[in-house]
Amino acid sequence: MGSAAQDLERAELLLEGYITTASREERPEQEPDKKGFLVGACRQAGLSAGQRASIILRMGIYGAAALVASAVIGSIVPLSFGAAAAYAEYVIVRRKVIGRAQAFERDYTAMLLSLASAIRTGLDPLAALVELGKLFSPKSEMFKELAQFKAHVESGMQEEEAIRSFGSSIAHPDVRLFTTAFILARREGSSLSECLQRLARVTRQRQSFRRKIRSAVAMQKLSAIGIGASAVVIGMTQSAANPEGLKLALSHPIGSKVLLAGVSLIVVGIAWMFRMARARV
């Protein structure tokens, strides 16, 4: 236990200067802008400037239309519809972010192992990474990131800055491990091939764990759908068996509110359960 604590203290001492510098330099690229989270999400989704402007314009139109409708009819209901429409736009962007990260992850382990093999042959790690794009399909996210990295290197960008730019718009947690290991290896002159193999192992374990979680929560999703369907069947049965009672309940000021609250709780519960079990990278 004492030996492990001493090793950890030595590692922190060794990395202290690097972590301070890296955290200061990498934060603008790696963390979404707190003042413009939508812009950061659009960047991670790979959307162009025109597409970002179009999404922001549509969200503004939804908000303005909801405000006008709310002022005309004197109700806050249009505001909820406007908020729902704007949130739907954000959900679409987030889905694109996740899809892009998953597409990148499909080739990530292959990239790590290919780079490790190239380094073992005596090739310079930076040169190997620059030429690694030839192994991937031009339509893949990995090819696009490697092509952008190659363009940065050929344009004369500083080495560490070019390395940090690799995958900076991909919302994947393992990319930062790769760029940090690459920069450390370049600075200290250490071997990178074994580290890349370990990173590939970590990524595969993460993928395996995620597949197990996905199969485990499948039954939870089916249960949520079953509960919602049972509520709908019960409501239809009651309305068919006693339509007058349902009309009385809806016409009563308290009964209508209770029914609305019950339906709202069921919808929110199902949505919350699906949100908890949603896919993550």
mmCIF file of C-alpha atoms in Angstrom:
data_model
loop_
_atom_site.group_PDB
_atom_site.id
_atom_site.type_symbol
_atom_site.label_atom_id
_atom_site.label_comp_id
_atom_site.label_asym_id
_atom_site.label_seq_id
_atom_site.Cartn_x
_atom_site.Cartn_y
_atom_site.Cartn_z
ATOM 1 C CA MET A 1 0.000 0.000 0.000
ATOM 2 C CA GLY A 2 2.827 2.350 0.918
ATOM 3 C CA SER A 3 4.696 1.478 -2.285
ATOM 4 C CA ALA A 4 1.628 2.258 -4.400
ATOM 5 C CA ALA A 5 1.204 5.617 -2.666
ATOM 6 C CA GLN A 6 4.862 6.441 -3.275
ATOM 7 C CA ASP A 7 4.559 5.478 -6.956
ATOM 8 C CA LEU A 8 1.475 7.673 -7.297
ATOM 9 C CA GLU A 9 3.268 10.588 -5.625
ATOM 10 C CA ARG A 10 6.246 10.213 -7.982
ATOM 11 C CA ALA A 11 3.937 10.081 -11.020
ATOM 12 C CA GLU A 12 2.114 13.224 -9.898
ATOM 13 C CA LEU A 13 5.460 14.967 -9.350
ATOM 14 C CA LEU A 14 6.641 13.921 -12.816
ATOM 15 C CA LEU A 15 3.444 15.055 -14.535
ATOM 16 C CA GLU A 16 2.856 18.190 -12.470
ATOM 17 C CA GLY A 17 4.301 20.651 -14.953
ATOM 18 C CA TYR A 18 2.772 18.896 -17.947
ATOM 19 C CA ILE A 19 -0.701 18.688 -16.413
ATOM 20 C CA THR A 20 -0.660 22.379 -15.510
ATOM 21 C CA THR A 21 0.405 23.365 -19.017
ATOM 22 C CA ALA A 22 -1.828 20.892 -20.824
ATOM 23 C CA SER A 23 -4.925 21.737 -18.830
ATOM 24 C CA ARG A 24 -4.433 25.411 -19.609
ATOM 25 C CA GLU A 25 -3.734 24.855 -23.304
ATOM 26 C CA GLU A 26 -6.243 22.098 -24.054
ATOM 27 C CA ARG A 27 -9.266 23.406 -22.191
ATOM 28 C CA PRO A 28 -10.492 25.734 -24.974
ATOM 29 C CA GLU A 29 -10.480 22.878 -27.493
ATOM 30 C CA GLN A 30 -11.716 20.009 -25.377
ATOM 31 C CA GLU A 31 -14.503 21.512 -23.292
ATOM 32 C CA PRO A 32 -17.616 22.941 -24.911
ATOM 33 C CA ASP A 33 -18.056 26.644 -24.524
ATOM 34 C CA LYS A 34 -20.085 27.228 -21.368
ATOM 35 C CA LYS A 35 -21.632 30.350 -22.891
ATOM 36 C CA GLY A 36 -22.536 28.580 -26.106
ATOM 37 C CA PHE A 37 -23.129 24.907 -25.388
ATOM 38 C CA LEU A 38 -25.186 24.591 -28.570
ATOM 39 C CA VAL A 39 -22.246 25.836 -30.651
ATOM 40 C CA GLY A 40 -19.968 23.308 -28.959
ATOM 41 C CA ALA A 41 -22.458 20.507 -29.596
ATOM 42 C CA CYS A 42 -22.761 21.536 -33.269
ATOM 43 C CA ARG A 43 -18.973 21.437 -33.571
ATOM 44 C CA GLN A 44 -18.860 17.952 -32.060
ATOM 45 C CA ALA A 45 -21.628 16.897 -34.449
ATOM 46 C CA GLY A 46 -19.455 17.940 -37.393
ATOM 47 C CA LEU A 47 -21.911 20.554 -38.645
ATOM 48 C CA SER A 48 -20.721 23.356 -40.884
ATOM 49 C CA ALA A 49 -21.078 27.042 -40.015
ATOM 50 C CA GLY A 50 -24.112 27.305 -42.306
ATOM 51 C CA GLN A 51 -25.815 24.348 -40.653
ATOM 52 C CA ARG A 52 -25.126 25.803 -37.196
ATOM 53 C CA ALA A 53 -26.612 29.141 -38.223
ATOM 54 C CA SER A 54 -29.660 27.355 -39.651
ATOM 55 C CA ILE A 55 -30.272 25.477 -36.385
ATOM 56 C CA ILE A 56 -29.878 28.623 -34.278
ATOM 57 C CA LEU A 57 -32.210 30.514 -36.651
ATOM 58 C CA ARG A 58 -34.883 27.809 -36.418
ATOM 59 C CA MET A 59 -34.667 27.797 -32.617
ATOM 60 C CA GLY A 60 -35.019 31.584 -32.626
ATOM 61 C CA ILE A 61 -38.072 31.349 -34.896
ATOM 62 C CA TYR A 62 -39.647 28.764 -32.570
ATOM 63 C CA GLY A 63 -39.111 31.044 -29.586
ATOM 64 C CA ALA A 64 -40.416 34.164 -31.329
ATOM 65 C CA ALA A 65 -43.489 32.355 -32.673
ATOM 66 C CA ALA A 66 -44.229 30.938 -29.229
ATOM 67 C CA LEU A 67 -43.947 34.376 -27.633
ATOM 68 C CA VAL A 68 -46.260 35.937 -30.218
ATOM 69 C CA ALA A 69 -48.843 33.152 -29.927
ATOM 70 C CA SER A 70 -48.681 33.322 -26.133
ATOM 71 C CA ALA A 71 -49.271 37.077 -26.192
ATOM 72 C CA VAL A 72 -52.179 36.762 -28.657
ATOM 73 C CA ILE A 73 -54.148 34.041 -26.865
ATOM 74 C CA GLY A 74 -53.016 35.001 -23.359
ATOM 75 C CA SER A 75 -51.735 31.535 -22.397
ATOM 76 C CA ILE A 76 -48.364 29.986 -21.628
ATOM 77 C CA VAL A 77 -49.176 26.792 -23.543
ATOM 78 C CA PRO A 78 -47.511 28.039 -26.791
ATOM 79 C CA LEU A 79 -44.331 28.696 -24.796
ATOM 80 C CA SER A 80 -44.173 25.030 -23.813
ATOM 81 C CA PHE A 81 -44.577 23.988 -27.453
ATOM 82 C CA GLY A 82 -41.846 26.432 -28.507
ATOM 83 C CA ALA A 83 -39.521 25.096 -25.814
ATOM 84 C CA ALA A 84 -40.282 21.518 -26.884
ATOM 85 C CA ALA A 85 -39.509 22.331 -30.532
ATOM 86 C CA ALA A 86 -36.209 24.014 -29.588
ATOM 87 C CA TYR A 87 -35.274 21.078 -27.358
ATOM 88 C CA ALA A 88 -36.058 18.667 -30.206
ATOM 89 C CA GLU A 89 -33.508 20.512 -32.356
ATOM 90 C CA TYR A 90 -30.919 20.114 -29.598
ATOM 91 C CA VAL A 91 -31.740 16.404 -29.226
ATOM 92 C CA ILE A 92 -31.138 15.917 -32.965
ATOM 93 C CA VAL A 93 -27.747 17.619 -32.648
ATOM 94 C CA ARG A 94 -26.832 15.443 -29.645
ATOM 95 C CA ARG A 95 -27.773 12.319 -31.578
ATOM 96 C CA LYS A 96 -25.424 13.403 -34.353
ATOM 97 C CA VAL A 97 -22.687 13.951 -31.764
ATOM 98 C CA ILE A 98 -23.130 10.422 -30.427
ATOM 99 C CA GLY A 99 -23.324 8.932 -33.935
ATOM 100 C CA ARG A 100 -20.126 10.686 -34.980
ATOM 101 C CA ALA A 101 -18.306 9.490 -31.860
ATOM 102 C CA GLN A 102 -19.499 5.916 -32.442
ATOM 103 C CA ALA A 103 -18.367 6.062 -36.083
ATOM 104 C CA PHE A 104 -14.954 7.279 -34.920
ATOM 105 C CA GLU A 105 -14.744 4.548 -32.292
ATOM 106 C CA ARG A 106 -15.279 1.795 -34.879
ATOM 107 C CA ASP A 107 -11.848 2.538 -36.359
ATOM 108 C CA TYR A 108 -10.141 3.795 -33.206
ATOM 109 C CA THR A 109 -8.658 0.515 -31.966
ATOM 110 C CA ALA A 110 -7.532 -0.371 -35.498
ATOM 111 C CA MET A 111 -5.780 2.993 -35.709
ATOM 112 C CA LEU A 112 -3.999 2.429 -32.374
ATOM 113 C CA LEU A 113 -2.800 -1.059 -33.294
ATOM 114 C CA SER A 114 -1.734 0.028 -36.799
ATOM 115 C CA LEU A 115 0.218 2.940 -35.348
ATOM 116 C CA ALA A 116 1.863 0.659 -32.782
ATOM 117 C CA SER A 117 2.903 -1.766 -35.547
ATOM 118 C CA ALA A 118 4.327 1.067 -37.647
ATOM 119 C CA ILE A 119 6.336 2.388 -34.684
ATOM 120 C CA ARG A 120 7.779 -1.075 -34.035
ATOM 121 C CA THR A 121 9.196 -1.114 -37.556
ATOM 122 C CA GLY A 122 11.251 1.970 -36.680
ATOM 123 C CA LEU A 123 9.020 4.593 -38.269
ATOM 124 C CA ASP A 124 8.764 7.965 -36.551
ATOM 125 C CA PRO A 125 5.431 8.153 -34.624
ATOM 126 C CA LEU A 126 4.490 11.516 -36.117
ATOM 127 C CA ALA A 127 5.278 10.389 -39.670
ATOM 128 C CA ALA A 128 3.383 7.148 -39.078
ATOM 129 C CA LEU A 129 0.315 9.014 -37.827
ATOM 130 C CA VAL A 130 0.412 11.384 -40.801
ATOM 131 C CA GLU A 131 0.388 8.505 -43.289
ATOM 132 C CA LEU A 132 -2.100 6.342 -41.397
ATOM 133 C CA GLY A 133 -5.116 7.743 -43.239
ATOM 134 C CA LYS A 134 -4.385 5.508 -46.237
ATOM 135 C CA LEU A 135 -5.672 2.513 -44.269
ATOM 136 C CA PHE A 136 -9.201 3.844 -43.775
ATOM 137 C CA SER A 137 -12.174 4.573 -45.978
ATOM 138 C CA PRO A 138 -12.392 8.187 -47.201
ATOM 139 C CA LYS A 139 -15.953 8.342 -45.855
ATOM 140 C CA SER A 140 -14.983 7.331 -42.315
ATOM 141 C CA GLU A 141 -14.594 9.793 -39.443
ATOM 142 C CA MET A 142 -11.120 8.437 -38.727
ATOM 143 C CA PHE A 143 -9.975 9.271 -42.257
ATOM 144 C CA LYS A 144 -11.348 12.805 -41.937
ATOM 145 C CA GLU A 145 -9.578 13.392 -38.615
ATOM 146 C CA LEU A 146 -6.296 11.980 -39.927
ATOM 147 C CA ALA A 147 -6.581 14.069 -43.108
ATOM 148 C CA GLN A 148 -7.172 17.186 -41.015
ATOM 149 C CA PHE A 149 -4.194 16.294 -38.812
ATOM 150 C CA LYS A 150 -2.011 15.796 -41.889
ATOM 151 C CA ALA A 151 -3.107 19.177 -43.232
ATOM 152 C CA HIS A 152 -2.203 20.819 -39.926
ATOM 153 C CA VAL A 153 1.267 19.250 -39.930
ATOM 154 C CA GLU A 154 1.940 20.153 -43.556
ATOM 155 C CA SER A 155 0.782 23.734 -42.965
ATOM 156 C CA GLY A 156 3.533 24.228 -40.398
ATOM 157 C CA MET A 157 1.467 24.053 -37.214
ATOM 158 C CA GLN A 158 3.477 23.320 -34.071
ATOM 159 C CA GLU A 159 3.778 19.614 -33.366
ATOM 160 C CA GLU A 160 2.035 19.540 -29.984
ATOM 161 C CA GLU A 161 -0.722 21.828 -31.191
ATOM 162 C CA ALA A 162 -1.341 19.589 -34.203
ATOM 163 C CA ILE A 163 -1.442 16.504 -31.979
ATOM 164 C CA ARG A 164 -3.941 18.154 -29.629
ATOM 165 C CA SER A 165 -6.122 19.071 -32.596
ATOM 166 C CA PHE A 166 -6.491 15.395 -33.543
ATOM 167 C CA GLY A 167 -10.011 14.334 -32.583
ATOM 168 C CA SER A 168 -10.633 17.583 -30.689
ATOM 169 C CA SER A 169 -14.156 17.801 -32.144
ATOM 170 C CA ILE A 170 -14.962 14.155 -31.318
ATOM 171 C CA ALA A 171 -16.916 13.610 -28.086
ATOM 172 C CA HIS A 172 -14.960 10.486 -27.141
ATOM 173 C CA PRO A 173 -13.222 10.127 -23.763
ATOM 174 C CA ASP A 174 -10.338 7.978 -25.034
ATOM 175 C CA VAL A 175 -9.038 10.488 -27.595
ATOM 176 C CA ARG A 176 -7.545 12.695 -24.873
ATOM 177 C CA LEU A 177 -5.686 9.684 -23.447
ATOM 178 C CA PHE A 178 -4.157 9.082 -26.859
ATOM 179 C CA THR A 179 -3.060 12.672 -27.476
ATOM 180 C CA THR A 180 -1.665 12.985 -23.939
ATOM 181 C CA ALA A 181 0.328 9.757 -24.285
ATOM 182 C CA PHE A 182 1.591 10.826 -27.721
ATOM 183 C CA ILE A 183 2.771 14.212 -26.470
ATOM 184 C CA LEU A 184 4.436 12.695 -23.396
ATOM 185 C CA ALA A 185 6.229 10.136 -25.534
ATOM 186 C CA ARG A 186 7.465 12.859 -27.893
ATOM 187 C CA ARG A 187 8.638 15.028 -25.017
ATOM 188 C CA GLU A 188 10.364 12.319 -22.987
ATOM 189 C CA GLY A 189 11.532 10.133 -25.863
ATOM 190 C CA SER A 190 9.857 7.018 -24.477
ATOM 191 C CA SER A 191 8.431 4.078 -26.385
ATOM 192 C CA LEU A 192 4.848 4.531 -27.538
ATOM 193 C CA SER A 193 3.914 1.127 -28.970
ATOM 194 C CA GLU A 194 3.169 -0.598 -25.642
ATOM 195 C CA CYS A 195 1.128 2.378 -24.465
ATOM 196 C CA LEU A 196 -0.938 2.288 -27.665
ATOM 197 C CA GLN A 197 -1.669 -1.398 -27.146
ATOM 198 C CA ARG A 198 -2.850 -0.679 -23.609
ATOM 199 C CA LEU A 199 -5.082 2.110 -24.881
ATOM 200 C CA ALA A 200 -6.563 -0.273 -27.443
ATOM 201 C CA ARG A 201 -7.194 -2.786 -24.657
ATOM 202 C CA VAL A 202 -8.942 -0.147 -22.535
ATOM 203 C CA THR A 203 -11.145 0.900 -25.469
ATOM 204 C CA ARG A 204 -12.125 -2.706 -26.209
ATOM 205 C CA GLN A 205 -12.988 -3.309 -22.550
ATOM 206 C CA ARG A 206 -15.104 -0.161 -22.563
ATOM 207 C CA GLN A 207 -16.930 -1.343 -25.703
ATOM 208 C CA SER A 208 -17.525 -4.779 -24.178
ATOM 209 C CA PHE A 209 -18.841 -3.248 -20.958
ATOM 210 C CA ARG A 210 -21.146 -0.947 -22.935
ATOM 211 C CA ARG A 211 -22.572 -3.901 -24.892
ATOM 212 C CA LYS A 212 -23.306 -5.720 -21.621
ATOM 213 C CA ILE A 213 -25.034 -2.653 -20.223
ATOM 214 C CA ARG A 214 -27.091 -2.259 -23.408
ATOM 215 C CA SER A 215 -28.357 -5.837 -23.157
ATOM 216 C CA ALA A 216 -29.064 -5.406 -19.430
ATOM 217 C CA VAL A 217 -31.195 -2.279 -19.874
ATOM 218 C CA ALA A 218 -33.151 -3.738 -22.805
ATOM 219 C CA MET A 219 -35.525 -5.440 -20.360
ATOM 220 C CA GLN A 220 -35.895 -2.168 -18.458
ATOM 221 C CA LYS A 221 -36.979 -0.402 -21.650
ATOM 222 C CA LEU A 222 -39.459 -3.183 -22.434
ATOM 223 C CA SER A 223 -40.880 -2.861 -18.920
ATOM 224 C CA ALA A 224 -41.348 0.895 -19.386
ATOM 225 C CA ILE A 225 -43.119 0.337 -22.719
ATOM 226 C CA GLY A 226 -45.290 -2.361 -21.113
ATOM 227 C CA ILE A 227 -46.293 -0.047 -18.255
ATOM 228 C CA GLY A 228 -47.227 2.711 -20.690
ATOM 229 C CA ALA A 229 -49.176 0.309 -22.907
ATOM 230 C CA SER A 230 -51.020 -1.096 -19.851
ATOM 231 C CA ALA A 231 -52.050 2.422 -18.837
ATOM 232 C CA VAL A 232 -53.384 3.079 -22.345
ATOM 233 C CA VAL A 233 -55.308 -0.225 -22.377
ATOM 234 C CA ILE A 234 -56.797 0.485 -18.942
ATOM 235 C CA GLY A 235 -57.888 3.957 -20.066
ATOM 236 C CA MET A 236 -59.497 2.571 -23.244
ATOM 237 C CA THR A 237 -61.256 -0.164 -21.269
ATOM 238 C CA GLN A 238 -62.642 2.316 -18.757
ATOM 239 C CA SER A 239 -63.822 4.659 -21.483
ATOM 240 C CA ALA A 240 -65.543 1.796 -23.340
ATOM 241 C CA ALA A 241 -67.129 0.270 -20.227
ATOM 242 C CA ASN A 242 -68.220 3.495 -18.559
ATOM 243 C CA PRO A 243 -68.103 6.455 -20.948
ATOM 244 C CA GLU A 244 -70.439 8.519 -18.773
ATOM 245 C CA GLY A 245 -68.146 8.167 -15.773
ATOM 246 C CA LEU A 246 -65.176 9.274 -17.862
ATOM 247 C CA LYS A 247 -67.114 12.315 -19.095
ATOM 248 C CA LEU A 248 -68.030 13.212 -15.502
ATOM 249 C CA ALA A 249 -64.405 12.862 -14.422
ATOM 250 C CA LEU A 250 -63.218 15.087 -17.260
ATOM 251 C CA SER A 251 -65.897 17.691 -16.611
ATOM 252 C CA HIS A 252 -65.090 17.849 -12.891
ATOM 253 C CA PRO A 253 -62.415 20.483 -12.098
ATOM 254 C CA ILE A 254 -60.483 18.164 -9.780
ATOM 255 C CA GLY A 255 -61.007 14.971 -11.806
ATOM 256 C CA SER A 256 -59.591 16.449 -15.003
ATOM 257 C CA LYS A 257 -56.522 17.715 -13.144
ATOM 258 C CA VAL A 258 -55.966 14.317 -11.514
ATOM 259 C CA LEU A 259 -56.240 12.525 -14.872
ATOM 260 C CA LEU A 260 -53.851 15.013 -16.493
ATOM 261 C CA ALA A 261 -51.385 14.633 -13.628
ATOM 262 C CA GLY A 262 -51.523 10.833 -13.934
ATOM 263 C CA VAL A 263 -50.900 10.863 -17.690
ATOM 264 C CA SER A 264 -48.089 13.390 -17.221
ATOM 265 C CA LEU A 265 -46.409 11.240 -14.573
ATOM 266 C CA ILE A 266 -46.552 8.161 -16.816
ATOM 267 C CA VAL A 267 -45.085 10.050 -19.801
ATOM 268 C CA VAL A 268 -42.358 11.682 -17.688
ATOM 269 C CA GLY A 269 -41.506 8.352 -16.037
ATOM 270 C CA ILE A 270 -41.133 6.548 -19.360
ATOM 271 C CA ALA A 271 -39.069 9.413 -20.811
ATOM 272 C CA TRP A 272 -36.868 9.489 -17.715
ATOM 273 C CA MET A 273 -36.283 5.729 -17.877
ATOM 274 C CA PHE A 274 -35.302 5.926 -21.539
ATOM 275 C CA ARG A 275 -33.007 8.853 -20.761
ATOM 276 C CA MET A 276 -31.261 6.866 -18.032
ATOM 277 C CA ALA A 277 -30.750 3.947 -20.423
ATOM 278 C CA ARG A 278 -29.742 6.007 -23.457
ATOM 279 C CA ALA A 279 -26.582 5.182 -25.395
ATOM 280 C CA ARG A 280 -23.356 6.891 -24.394
ATOM 281 C CA VAL A 281 -19.830 6.740 -25.747
#
